[in-house]
mmCIF file with all atom_site columns, C-alpha atoms in Angstrom:
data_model
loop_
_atom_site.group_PDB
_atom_site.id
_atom_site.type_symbol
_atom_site.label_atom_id
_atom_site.label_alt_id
_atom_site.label_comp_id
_atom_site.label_asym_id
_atom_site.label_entity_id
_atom_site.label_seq_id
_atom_site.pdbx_PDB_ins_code
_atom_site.Cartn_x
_atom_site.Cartn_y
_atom_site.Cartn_z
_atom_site.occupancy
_atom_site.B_iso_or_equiv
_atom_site.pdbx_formal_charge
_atom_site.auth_seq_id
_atom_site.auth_comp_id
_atom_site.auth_asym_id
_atom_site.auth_atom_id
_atom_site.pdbx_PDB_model_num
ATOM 1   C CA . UNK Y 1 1   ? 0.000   0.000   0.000   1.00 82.00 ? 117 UNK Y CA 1
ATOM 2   C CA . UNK Y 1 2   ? 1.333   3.666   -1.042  1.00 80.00 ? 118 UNK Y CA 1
ATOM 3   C CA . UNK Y 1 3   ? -0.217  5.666   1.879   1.00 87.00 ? 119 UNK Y CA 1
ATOM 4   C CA . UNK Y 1 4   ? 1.616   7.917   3.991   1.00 87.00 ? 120 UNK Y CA 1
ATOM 5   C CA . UNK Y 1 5   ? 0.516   9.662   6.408   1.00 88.00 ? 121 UNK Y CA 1
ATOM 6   C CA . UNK Y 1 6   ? 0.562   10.618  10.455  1.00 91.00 ? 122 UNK Y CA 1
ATOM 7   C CA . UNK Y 1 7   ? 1.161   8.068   12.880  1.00 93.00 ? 123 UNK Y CA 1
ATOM 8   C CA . UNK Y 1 8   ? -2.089  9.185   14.582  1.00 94.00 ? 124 UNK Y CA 1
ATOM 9   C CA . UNK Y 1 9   ? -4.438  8.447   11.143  1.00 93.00 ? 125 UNK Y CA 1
ATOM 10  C CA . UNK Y 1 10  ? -2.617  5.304   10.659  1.00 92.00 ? 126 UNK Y CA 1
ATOM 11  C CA . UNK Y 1 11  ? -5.753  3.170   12.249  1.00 92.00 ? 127 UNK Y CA 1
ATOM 12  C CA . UNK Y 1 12  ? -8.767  5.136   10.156  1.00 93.00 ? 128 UNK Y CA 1
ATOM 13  C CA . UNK Y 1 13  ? -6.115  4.261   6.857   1.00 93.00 ? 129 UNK Y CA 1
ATOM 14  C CA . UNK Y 1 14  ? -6.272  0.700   8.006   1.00 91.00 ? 130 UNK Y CA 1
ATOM 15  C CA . UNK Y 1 15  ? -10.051 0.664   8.256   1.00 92.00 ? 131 UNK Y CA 1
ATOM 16  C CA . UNK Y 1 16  ? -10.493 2.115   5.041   1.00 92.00 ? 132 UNK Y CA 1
ATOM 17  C CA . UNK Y 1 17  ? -7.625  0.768   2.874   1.00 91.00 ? 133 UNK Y CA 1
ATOM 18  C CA . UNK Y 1 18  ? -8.593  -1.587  -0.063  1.00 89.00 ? 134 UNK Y CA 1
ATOM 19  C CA . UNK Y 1 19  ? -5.138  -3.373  -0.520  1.00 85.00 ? 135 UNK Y CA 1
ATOM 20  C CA . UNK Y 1 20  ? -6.127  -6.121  2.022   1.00 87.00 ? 136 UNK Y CA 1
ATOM 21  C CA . UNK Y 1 21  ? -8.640  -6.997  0.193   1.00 88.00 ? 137 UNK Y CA 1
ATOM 22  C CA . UNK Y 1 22  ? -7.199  -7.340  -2.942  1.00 89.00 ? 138 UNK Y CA 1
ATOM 23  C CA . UNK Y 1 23  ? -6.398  -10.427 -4.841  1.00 89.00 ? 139 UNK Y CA 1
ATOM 24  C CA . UNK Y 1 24  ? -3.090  -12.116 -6.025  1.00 89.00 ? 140 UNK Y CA 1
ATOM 25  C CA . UNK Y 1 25  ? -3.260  -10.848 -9.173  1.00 91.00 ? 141 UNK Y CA 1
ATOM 26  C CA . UNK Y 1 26  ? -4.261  -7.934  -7.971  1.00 89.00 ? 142 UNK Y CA 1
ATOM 27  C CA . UNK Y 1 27  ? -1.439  -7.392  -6.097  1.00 87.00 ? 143 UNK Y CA 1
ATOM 28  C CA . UNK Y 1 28  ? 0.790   -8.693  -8.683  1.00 90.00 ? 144 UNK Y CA 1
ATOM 29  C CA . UNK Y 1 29  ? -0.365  -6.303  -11.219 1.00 91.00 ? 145 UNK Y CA 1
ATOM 30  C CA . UNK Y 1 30  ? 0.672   -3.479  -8.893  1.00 88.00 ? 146 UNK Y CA 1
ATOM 31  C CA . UNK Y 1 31  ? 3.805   -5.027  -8.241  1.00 89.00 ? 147 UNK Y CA 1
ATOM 32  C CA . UNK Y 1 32  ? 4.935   -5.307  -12.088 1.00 92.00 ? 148 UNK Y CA 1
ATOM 33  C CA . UNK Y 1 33  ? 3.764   -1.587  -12.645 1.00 91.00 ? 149 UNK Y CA 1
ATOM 34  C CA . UNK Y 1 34  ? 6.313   -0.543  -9.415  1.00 89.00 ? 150 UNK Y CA 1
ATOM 35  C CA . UNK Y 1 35  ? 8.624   -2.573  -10.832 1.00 91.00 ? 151 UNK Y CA 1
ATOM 36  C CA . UNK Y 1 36  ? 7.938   -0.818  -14.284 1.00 92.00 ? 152 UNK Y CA 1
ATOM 37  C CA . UNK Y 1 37  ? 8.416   2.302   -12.875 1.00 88.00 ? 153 UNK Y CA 1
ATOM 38  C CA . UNK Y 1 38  ? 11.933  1.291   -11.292 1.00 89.00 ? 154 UNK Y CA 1
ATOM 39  C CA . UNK Y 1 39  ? 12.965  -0.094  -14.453 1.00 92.00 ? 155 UNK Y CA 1
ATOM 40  C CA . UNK Y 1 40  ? 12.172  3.401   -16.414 1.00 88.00 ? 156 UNK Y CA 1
ATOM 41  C CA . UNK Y 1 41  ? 13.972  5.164   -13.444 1.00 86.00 ? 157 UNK Y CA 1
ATOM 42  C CA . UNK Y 1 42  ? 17.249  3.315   -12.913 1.00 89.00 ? 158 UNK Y CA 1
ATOM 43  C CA . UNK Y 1 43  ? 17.762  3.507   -16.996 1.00 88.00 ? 159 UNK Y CA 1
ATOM 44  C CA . UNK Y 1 44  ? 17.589  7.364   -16.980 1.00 84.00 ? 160 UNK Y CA 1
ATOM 45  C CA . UNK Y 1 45  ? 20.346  7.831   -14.056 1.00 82.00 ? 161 UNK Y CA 1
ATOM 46  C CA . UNK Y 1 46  ? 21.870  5.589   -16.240 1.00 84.00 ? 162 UNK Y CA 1
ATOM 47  C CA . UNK Y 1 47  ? 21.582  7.637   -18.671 1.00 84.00 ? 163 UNK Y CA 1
ATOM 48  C CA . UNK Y 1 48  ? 22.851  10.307  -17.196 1.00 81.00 ? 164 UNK Y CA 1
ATOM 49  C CA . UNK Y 1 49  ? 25.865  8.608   -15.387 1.00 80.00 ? 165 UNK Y CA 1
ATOM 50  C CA . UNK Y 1 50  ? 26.623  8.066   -19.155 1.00 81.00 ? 166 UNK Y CA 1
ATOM 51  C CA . UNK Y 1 51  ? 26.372  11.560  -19.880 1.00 78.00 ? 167 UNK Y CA 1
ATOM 52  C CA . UNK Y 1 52  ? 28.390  11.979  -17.222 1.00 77.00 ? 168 UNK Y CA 1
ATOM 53  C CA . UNK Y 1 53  ? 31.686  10.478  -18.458 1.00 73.00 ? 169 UNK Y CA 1
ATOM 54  C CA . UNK Y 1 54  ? 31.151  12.979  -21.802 1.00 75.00 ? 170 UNK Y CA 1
ATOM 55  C CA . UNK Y 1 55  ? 34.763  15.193  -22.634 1.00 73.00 ? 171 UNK Y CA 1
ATOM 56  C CA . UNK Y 1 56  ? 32.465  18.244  -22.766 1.00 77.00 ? 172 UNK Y CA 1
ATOM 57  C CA . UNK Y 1 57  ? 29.892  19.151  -19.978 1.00 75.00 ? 173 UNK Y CA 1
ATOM 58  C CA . UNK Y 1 58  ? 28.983  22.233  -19.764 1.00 75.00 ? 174 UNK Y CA 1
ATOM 59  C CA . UNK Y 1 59  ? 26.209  23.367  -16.862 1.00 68.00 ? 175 UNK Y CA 1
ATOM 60  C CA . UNK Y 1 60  ? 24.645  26.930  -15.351 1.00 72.00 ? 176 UNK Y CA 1
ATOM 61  C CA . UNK Y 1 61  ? 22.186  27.622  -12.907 1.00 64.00 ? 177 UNK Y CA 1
ATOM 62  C CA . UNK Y 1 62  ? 21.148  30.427  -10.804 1.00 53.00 ? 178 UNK Y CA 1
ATOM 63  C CA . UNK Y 1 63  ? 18.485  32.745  -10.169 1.00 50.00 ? 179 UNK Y CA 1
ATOM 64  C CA . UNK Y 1 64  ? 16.801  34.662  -12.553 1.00 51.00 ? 180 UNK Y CA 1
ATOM 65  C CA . UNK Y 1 65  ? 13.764  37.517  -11.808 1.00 49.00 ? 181 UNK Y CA 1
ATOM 66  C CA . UNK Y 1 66  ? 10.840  36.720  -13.988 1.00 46.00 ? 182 UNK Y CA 1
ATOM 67  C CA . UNK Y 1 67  ? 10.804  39.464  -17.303 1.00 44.00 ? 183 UNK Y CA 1
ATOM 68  C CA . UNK Y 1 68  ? 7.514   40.170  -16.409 1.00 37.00 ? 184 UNK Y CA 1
ATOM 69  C CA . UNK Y 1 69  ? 7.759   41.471  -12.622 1.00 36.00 ? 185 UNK Y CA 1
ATOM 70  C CA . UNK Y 1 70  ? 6.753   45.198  -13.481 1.00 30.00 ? 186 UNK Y CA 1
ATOM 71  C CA . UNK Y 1 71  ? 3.563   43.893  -14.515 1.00 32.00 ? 187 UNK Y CA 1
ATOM 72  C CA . UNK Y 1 72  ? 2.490   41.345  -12.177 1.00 35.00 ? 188 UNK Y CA 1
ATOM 73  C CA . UNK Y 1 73  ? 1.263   37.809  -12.840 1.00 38.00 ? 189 UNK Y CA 1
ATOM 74  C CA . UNK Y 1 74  ? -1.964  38.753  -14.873 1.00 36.00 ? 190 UNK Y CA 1
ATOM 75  C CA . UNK Y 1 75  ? -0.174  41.074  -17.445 1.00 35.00 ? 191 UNK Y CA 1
ATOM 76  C CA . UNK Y 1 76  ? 2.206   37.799  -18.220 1.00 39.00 ? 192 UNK Y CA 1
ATOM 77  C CA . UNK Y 1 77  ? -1.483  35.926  -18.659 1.00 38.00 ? 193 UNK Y CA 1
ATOM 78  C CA . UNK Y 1 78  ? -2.687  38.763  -20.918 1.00 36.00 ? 194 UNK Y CA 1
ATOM 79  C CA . UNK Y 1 79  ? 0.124   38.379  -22.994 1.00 39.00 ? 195 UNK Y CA 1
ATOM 80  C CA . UNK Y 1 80  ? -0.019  34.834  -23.644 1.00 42.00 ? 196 UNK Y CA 1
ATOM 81  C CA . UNK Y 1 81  ? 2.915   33.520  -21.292 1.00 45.00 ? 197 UNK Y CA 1
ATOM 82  C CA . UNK Y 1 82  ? 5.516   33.663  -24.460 1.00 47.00 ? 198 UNK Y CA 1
ATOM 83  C CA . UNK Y 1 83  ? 9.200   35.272  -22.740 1.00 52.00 ? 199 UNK Y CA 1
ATOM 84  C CA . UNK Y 1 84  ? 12.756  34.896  -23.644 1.00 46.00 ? 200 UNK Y CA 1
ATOM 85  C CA . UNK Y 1 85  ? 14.018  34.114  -20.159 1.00 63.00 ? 201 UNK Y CA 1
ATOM 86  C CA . UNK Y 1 86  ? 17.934  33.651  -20.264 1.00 75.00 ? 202 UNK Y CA 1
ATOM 87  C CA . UNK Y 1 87  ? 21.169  34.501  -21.976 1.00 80.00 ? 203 UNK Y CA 1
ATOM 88  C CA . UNK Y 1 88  ? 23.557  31.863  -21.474 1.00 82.00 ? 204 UNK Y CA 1
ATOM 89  C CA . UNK Y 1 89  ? 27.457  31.031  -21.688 1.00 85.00 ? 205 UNK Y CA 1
ATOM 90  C CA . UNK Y 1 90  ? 27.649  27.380  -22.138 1.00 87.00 ? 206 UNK Y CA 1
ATOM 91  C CA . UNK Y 1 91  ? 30.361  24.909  -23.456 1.00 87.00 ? 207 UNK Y CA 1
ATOM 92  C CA . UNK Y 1 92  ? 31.770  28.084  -24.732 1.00 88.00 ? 208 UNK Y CA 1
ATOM 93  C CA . UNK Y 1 93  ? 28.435  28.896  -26.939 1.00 90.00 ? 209 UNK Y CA 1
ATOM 94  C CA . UNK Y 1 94  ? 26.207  31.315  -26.640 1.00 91.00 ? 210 UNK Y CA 1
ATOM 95  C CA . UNK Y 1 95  ? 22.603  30.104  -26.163 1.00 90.00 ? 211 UNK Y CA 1
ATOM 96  C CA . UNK Y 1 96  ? 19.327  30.839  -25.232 1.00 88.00 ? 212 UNK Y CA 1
ATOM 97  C CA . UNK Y 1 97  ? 16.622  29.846  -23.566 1.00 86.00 ? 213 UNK Y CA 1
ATOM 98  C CA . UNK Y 1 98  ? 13.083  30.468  -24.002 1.00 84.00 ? 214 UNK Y CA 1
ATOM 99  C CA . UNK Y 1 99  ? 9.726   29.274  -22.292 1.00 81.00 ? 215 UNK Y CA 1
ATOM 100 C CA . UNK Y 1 100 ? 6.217   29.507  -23.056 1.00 80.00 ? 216 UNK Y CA 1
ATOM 101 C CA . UNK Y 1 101 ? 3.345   28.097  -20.567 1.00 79.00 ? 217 UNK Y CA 1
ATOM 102 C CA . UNK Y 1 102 ? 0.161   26.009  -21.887 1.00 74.00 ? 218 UNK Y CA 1
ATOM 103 C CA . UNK Y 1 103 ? 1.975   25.665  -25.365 1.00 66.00 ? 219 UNK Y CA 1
ATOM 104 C CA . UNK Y 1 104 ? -1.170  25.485  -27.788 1.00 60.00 ? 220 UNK Y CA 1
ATOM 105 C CA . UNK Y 1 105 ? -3.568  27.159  -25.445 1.00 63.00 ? 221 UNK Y CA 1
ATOM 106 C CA . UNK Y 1 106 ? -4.280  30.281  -26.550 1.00 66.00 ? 222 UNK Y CA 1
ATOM 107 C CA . UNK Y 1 107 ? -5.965  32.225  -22.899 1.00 66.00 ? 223 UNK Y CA 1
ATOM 108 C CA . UNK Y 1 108 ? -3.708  30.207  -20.181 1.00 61.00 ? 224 UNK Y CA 1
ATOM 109 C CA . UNK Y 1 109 ? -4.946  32.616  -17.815 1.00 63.00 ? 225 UNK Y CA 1
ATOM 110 C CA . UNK Y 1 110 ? -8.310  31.127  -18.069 1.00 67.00 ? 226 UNK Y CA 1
ATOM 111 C CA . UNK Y 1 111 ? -7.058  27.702  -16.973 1.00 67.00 ? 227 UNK Y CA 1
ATOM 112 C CA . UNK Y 1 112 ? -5.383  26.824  -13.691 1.00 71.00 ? 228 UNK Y CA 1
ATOM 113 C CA . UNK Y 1 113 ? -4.456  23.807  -15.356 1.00 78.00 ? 229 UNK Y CA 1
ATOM 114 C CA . UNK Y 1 114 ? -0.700  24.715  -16.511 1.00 79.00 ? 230 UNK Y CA 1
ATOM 115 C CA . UNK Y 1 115 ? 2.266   23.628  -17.813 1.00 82.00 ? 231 UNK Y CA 1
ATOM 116 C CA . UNK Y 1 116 ? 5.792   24.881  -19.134 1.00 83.00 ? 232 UNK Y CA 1
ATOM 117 C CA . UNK Y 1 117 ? 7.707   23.880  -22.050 1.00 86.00 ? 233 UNK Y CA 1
ATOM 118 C CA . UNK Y 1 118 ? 10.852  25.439  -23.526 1.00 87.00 ? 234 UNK Y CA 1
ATOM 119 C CA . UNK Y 1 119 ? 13.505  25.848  -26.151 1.00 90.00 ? 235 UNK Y CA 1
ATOM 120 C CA . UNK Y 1 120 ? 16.975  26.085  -26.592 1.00 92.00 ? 236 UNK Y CA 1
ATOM 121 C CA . UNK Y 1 121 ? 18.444  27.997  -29.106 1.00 93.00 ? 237 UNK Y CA 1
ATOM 122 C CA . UNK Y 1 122 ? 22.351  28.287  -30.520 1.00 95.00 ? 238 UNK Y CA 1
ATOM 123 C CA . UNK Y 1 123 ? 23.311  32.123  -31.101 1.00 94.00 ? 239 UNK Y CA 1
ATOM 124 C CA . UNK Y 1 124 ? 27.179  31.486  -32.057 1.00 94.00 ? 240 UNK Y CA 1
ATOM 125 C CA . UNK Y 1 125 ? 27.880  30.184  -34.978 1.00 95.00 ? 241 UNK Y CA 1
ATOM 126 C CA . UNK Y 1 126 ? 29.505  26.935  -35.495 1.00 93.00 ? 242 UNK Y CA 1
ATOM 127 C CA . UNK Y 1 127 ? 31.804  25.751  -37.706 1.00 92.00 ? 243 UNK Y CA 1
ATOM 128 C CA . UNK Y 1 128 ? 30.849  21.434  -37.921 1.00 92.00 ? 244 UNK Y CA 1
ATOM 129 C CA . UNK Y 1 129 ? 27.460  20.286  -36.089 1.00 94.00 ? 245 UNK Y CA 1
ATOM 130 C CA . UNK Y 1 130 ? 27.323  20.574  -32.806 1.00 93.00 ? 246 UNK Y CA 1
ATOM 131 C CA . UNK Y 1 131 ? 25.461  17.485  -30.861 1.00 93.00 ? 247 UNK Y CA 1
ATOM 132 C CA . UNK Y 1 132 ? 24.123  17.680  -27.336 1.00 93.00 ? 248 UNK Y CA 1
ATOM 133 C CA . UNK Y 1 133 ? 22.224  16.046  -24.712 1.00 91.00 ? 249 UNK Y CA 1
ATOM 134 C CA . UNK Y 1 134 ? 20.741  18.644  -22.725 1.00 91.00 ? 250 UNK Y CA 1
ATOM 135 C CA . UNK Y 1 135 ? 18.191  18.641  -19.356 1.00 88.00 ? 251 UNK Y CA 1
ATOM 136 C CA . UNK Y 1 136 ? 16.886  20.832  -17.264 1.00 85.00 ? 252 UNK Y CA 1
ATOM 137 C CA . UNK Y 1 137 ? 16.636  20.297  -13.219 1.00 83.00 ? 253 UNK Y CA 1
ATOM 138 C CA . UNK Y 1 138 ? 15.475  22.685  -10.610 1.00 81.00 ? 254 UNK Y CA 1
ATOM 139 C CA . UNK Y 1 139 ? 17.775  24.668  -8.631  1.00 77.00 ? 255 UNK Y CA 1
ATOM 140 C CA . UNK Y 1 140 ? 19.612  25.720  -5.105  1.00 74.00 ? 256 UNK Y CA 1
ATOM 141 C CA . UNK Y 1 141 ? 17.331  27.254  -3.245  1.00 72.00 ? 257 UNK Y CA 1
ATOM 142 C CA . UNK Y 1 142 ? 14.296  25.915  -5.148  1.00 71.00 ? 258 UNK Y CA 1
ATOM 143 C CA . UNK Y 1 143 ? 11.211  23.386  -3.706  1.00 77.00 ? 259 UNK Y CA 1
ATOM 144 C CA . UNK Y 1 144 ? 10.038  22.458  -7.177  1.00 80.00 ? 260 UNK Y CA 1
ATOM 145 C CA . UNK Y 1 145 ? 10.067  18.896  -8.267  1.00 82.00 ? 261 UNK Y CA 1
ATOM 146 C CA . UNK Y 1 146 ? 11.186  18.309  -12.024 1.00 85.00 ? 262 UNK Y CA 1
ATOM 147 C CA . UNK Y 1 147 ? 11.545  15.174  -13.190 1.00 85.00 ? 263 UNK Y CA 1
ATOM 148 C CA . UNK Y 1 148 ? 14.870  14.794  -15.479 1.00 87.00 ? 264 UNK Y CA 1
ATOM 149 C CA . UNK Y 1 149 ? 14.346  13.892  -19.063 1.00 90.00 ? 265 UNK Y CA 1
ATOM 150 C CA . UNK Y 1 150 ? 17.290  14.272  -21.110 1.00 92.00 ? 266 UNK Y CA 1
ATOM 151 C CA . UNK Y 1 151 ? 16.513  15.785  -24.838 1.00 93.00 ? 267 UNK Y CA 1
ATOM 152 C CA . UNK Y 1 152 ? 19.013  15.268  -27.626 1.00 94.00 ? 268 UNK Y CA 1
ATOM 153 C CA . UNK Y 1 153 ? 19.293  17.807  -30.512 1.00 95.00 ? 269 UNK Y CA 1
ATOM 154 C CA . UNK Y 1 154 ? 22.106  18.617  -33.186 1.00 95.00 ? 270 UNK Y CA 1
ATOM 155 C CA . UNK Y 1 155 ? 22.901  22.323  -33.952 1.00 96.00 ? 271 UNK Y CA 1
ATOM 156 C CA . UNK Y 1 156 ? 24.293  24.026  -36.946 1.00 95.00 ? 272 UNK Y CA 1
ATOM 157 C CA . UNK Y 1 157 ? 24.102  27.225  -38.603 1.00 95.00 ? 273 UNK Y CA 1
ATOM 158 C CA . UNK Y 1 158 ? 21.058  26.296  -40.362 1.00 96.00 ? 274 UNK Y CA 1
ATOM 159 C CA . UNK Y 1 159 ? 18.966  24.613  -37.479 1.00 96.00 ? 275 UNK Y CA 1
ATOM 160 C CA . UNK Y 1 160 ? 20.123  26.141  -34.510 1.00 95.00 ? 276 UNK Y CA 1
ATOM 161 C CA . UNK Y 1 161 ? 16.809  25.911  -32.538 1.00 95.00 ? 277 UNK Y CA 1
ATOM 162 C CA . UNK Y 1 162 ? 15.221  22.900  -30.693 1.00 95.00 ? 278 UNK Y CA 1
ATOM 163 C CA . UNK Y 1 163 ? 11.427  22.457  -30.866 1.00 94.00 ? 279 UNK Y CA 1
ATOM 164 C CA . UNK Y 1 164 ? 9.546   23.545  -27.647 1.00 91.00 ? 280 UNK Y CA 1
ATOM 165 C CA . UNK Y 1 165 ? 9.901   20.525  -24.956 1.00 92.00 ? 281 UNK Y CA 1
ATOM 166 C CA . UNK Y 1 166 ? 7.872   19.840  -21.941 1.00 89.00 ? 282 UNK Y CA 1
ATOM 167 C CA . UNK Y 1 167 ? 9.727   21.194  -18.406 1.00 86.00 ? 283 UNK Y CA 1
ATOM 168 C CA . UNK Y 1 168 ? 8.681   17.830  -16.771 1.00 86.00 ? 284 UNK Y CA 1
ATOM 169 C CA . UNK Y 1 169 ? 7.623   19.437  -13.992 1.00 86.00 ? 285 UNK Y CA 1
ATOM 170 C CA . UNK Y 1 170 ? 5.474   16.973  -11.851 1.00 83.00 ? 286 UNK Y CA 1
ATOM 171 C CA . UNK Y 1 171 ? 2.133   18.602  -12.022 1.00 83.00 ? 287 UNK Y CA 1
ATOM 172 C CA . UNK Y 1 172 ? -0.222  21.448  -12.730 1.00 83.00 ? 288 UNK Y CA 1
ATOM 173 C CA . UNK Y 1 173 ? 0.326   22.614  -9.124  1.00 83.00 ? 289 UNK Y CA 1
ATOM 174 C CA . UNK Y 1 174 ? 4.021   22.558  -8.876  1.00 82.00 ? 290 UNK Y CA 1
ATOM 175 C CA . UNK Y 1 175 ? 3.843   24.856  -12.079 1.00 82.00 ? 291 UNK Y CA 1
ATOM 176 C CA . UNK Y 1 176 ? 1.678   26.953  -10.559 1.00 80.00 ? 292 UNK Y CA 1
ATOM 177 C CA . UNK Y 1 177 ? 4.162   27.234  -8.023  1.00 80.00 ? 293 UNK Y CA 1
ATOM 178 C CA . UNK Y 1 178 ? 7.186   27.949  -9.700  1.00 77.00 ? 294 UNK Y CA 1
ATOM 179 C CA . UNK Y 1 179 ? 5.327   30.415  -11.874 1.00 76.00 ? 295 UNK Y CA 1
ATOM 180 C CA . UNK Y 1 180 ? 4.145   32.552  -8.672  1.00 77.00 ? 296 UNK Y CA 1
ATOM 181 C CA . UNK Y 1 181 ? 7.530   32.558  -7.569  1.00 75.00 ? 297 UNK Y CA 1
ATOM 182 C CA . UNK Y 1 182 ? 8.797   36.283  -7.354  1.00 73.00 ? 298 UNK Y CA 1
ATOM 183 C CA . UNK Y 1 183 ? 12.489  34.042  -9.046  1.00 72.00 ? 299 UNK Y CA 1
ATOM 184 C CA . UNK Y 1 184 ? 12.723  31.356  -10.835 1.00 73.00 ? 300 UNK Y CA 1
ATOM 185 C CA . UNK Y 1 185 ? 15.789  28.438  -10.343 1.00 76.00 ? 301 UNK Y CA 1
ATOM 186 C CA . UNK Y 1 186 ? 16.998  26.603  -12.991 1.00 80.00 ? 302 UNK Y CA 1
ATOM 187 C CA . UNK Y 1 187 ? 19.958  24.577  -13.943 1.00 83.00 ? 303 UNK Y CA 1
ATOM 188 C CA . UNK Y 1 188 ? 20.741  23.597  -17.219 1.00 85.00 ? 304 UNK Y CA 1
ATOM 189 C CA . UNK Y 1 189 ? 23.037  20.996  -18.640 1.00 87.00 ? 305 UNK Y CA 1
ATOM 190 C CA . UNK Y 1 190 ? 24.882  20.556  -21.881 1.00 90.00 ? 306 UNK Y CA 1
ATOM 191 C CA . UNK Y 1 191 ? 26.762  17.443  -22.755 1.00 91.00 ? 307 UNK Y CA 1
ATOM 192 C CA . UNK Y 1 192 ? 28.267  17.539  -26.361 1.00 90.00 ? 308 UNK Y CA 1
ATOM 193 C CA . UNK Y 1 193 ? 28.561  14.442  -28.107 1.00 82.00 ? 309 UNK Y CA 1
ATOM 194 C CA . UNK Y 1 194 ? 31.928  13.426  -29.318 1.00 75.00 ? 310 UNK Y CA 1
ATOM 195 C CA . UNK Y 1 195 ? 31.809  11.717  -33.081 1.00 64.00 ? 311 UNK Y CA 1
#
């Protein structure tokens, strides 16, 4: 059973819980989608314990004031949630990064239902292909869960800009939260693949 919870509610739980009652297969088919689960975990940080031995790794993170501030939350709504957030120095590139929130919605402020996507973009010009693995994780200081999901993309001259990708941020309300935040916390990660 998944519950957590007080100490002190731990007998109603027991009262009302339906895993006791539950059959063998039941159970089983729980089981197999935990295991599932760990199975789609453990090969992303293996992923990214891969990434890790890459020559080139380039990272940045920090704290950034949301463009918007002068005008509050509901001028960002009224303008459709579309901002270039960052400049960035990275694997000695110049990049950046934009974000948009409720990509093909076009009133997000009439939803409380959100989410954030974003795009990274190659200003310096390069002279071969440049291919990366890239993610985005919350940062120091920062209560917002993100899931890591690592995106692959390979920049030249000529296609220098990913498509927009979802922030896998858990859910609606941890957007919600990191959007009402007077900062936001990011950190980005570059790993350039060697041919």
């Amino acid at each position: 059973c998944p519950w957590q919870g007080p100490f002190h509610e731990l007998t109603v739980h027991e009262a009302e819980c339906t895993h006791p009652t539950k059959t063998g297969n039941e159970l089983m088919e729980i089981l197999d989608e935990m295991d599932q689960s760990r199975k789609k975990e453990m090969q992303l940080y293996n992923s990214i314990f891969s990434l890790l031995s890459f020559e080139n790794i380039g990272y940045t993170g920090g704290t950034h004031g949301w463009p918007w501030r002068w005008g509050g939350l509901g001028v960002a709504l009224a303008l459709g949630w579309h901002w270039r957030c960052w400049r960035l120095t990275v694997l000695n590139q110049t990049w950046v990064l934009k974000a948009r929130v409720n990509d093909s919605e076009r009133n997000p402020n009439l939803s409380c239902k959100r989410t954030l996507s974003f795009q990274l973009i190659l200003k310096s010009k390069v002279n071969s292909p440049l291919e990366c693995s890239f993610l985005l994780l919350e940062g120091p200081y920062d209560d917002v869960k993100i899931n890591p999901v690592i995106y692959h993309f390979v920049f030249t001259n000529e296609s220098n800009e990913t498509d927009y990708v979802p922030l896998p941020i858990v859910d609606s309300v941890e957007c919600n939260k990191l959007l009402a935040a007077k900062n936001i916390n990011l950190r980005l990660f570059l790993f350039q693949r060697q041919k």
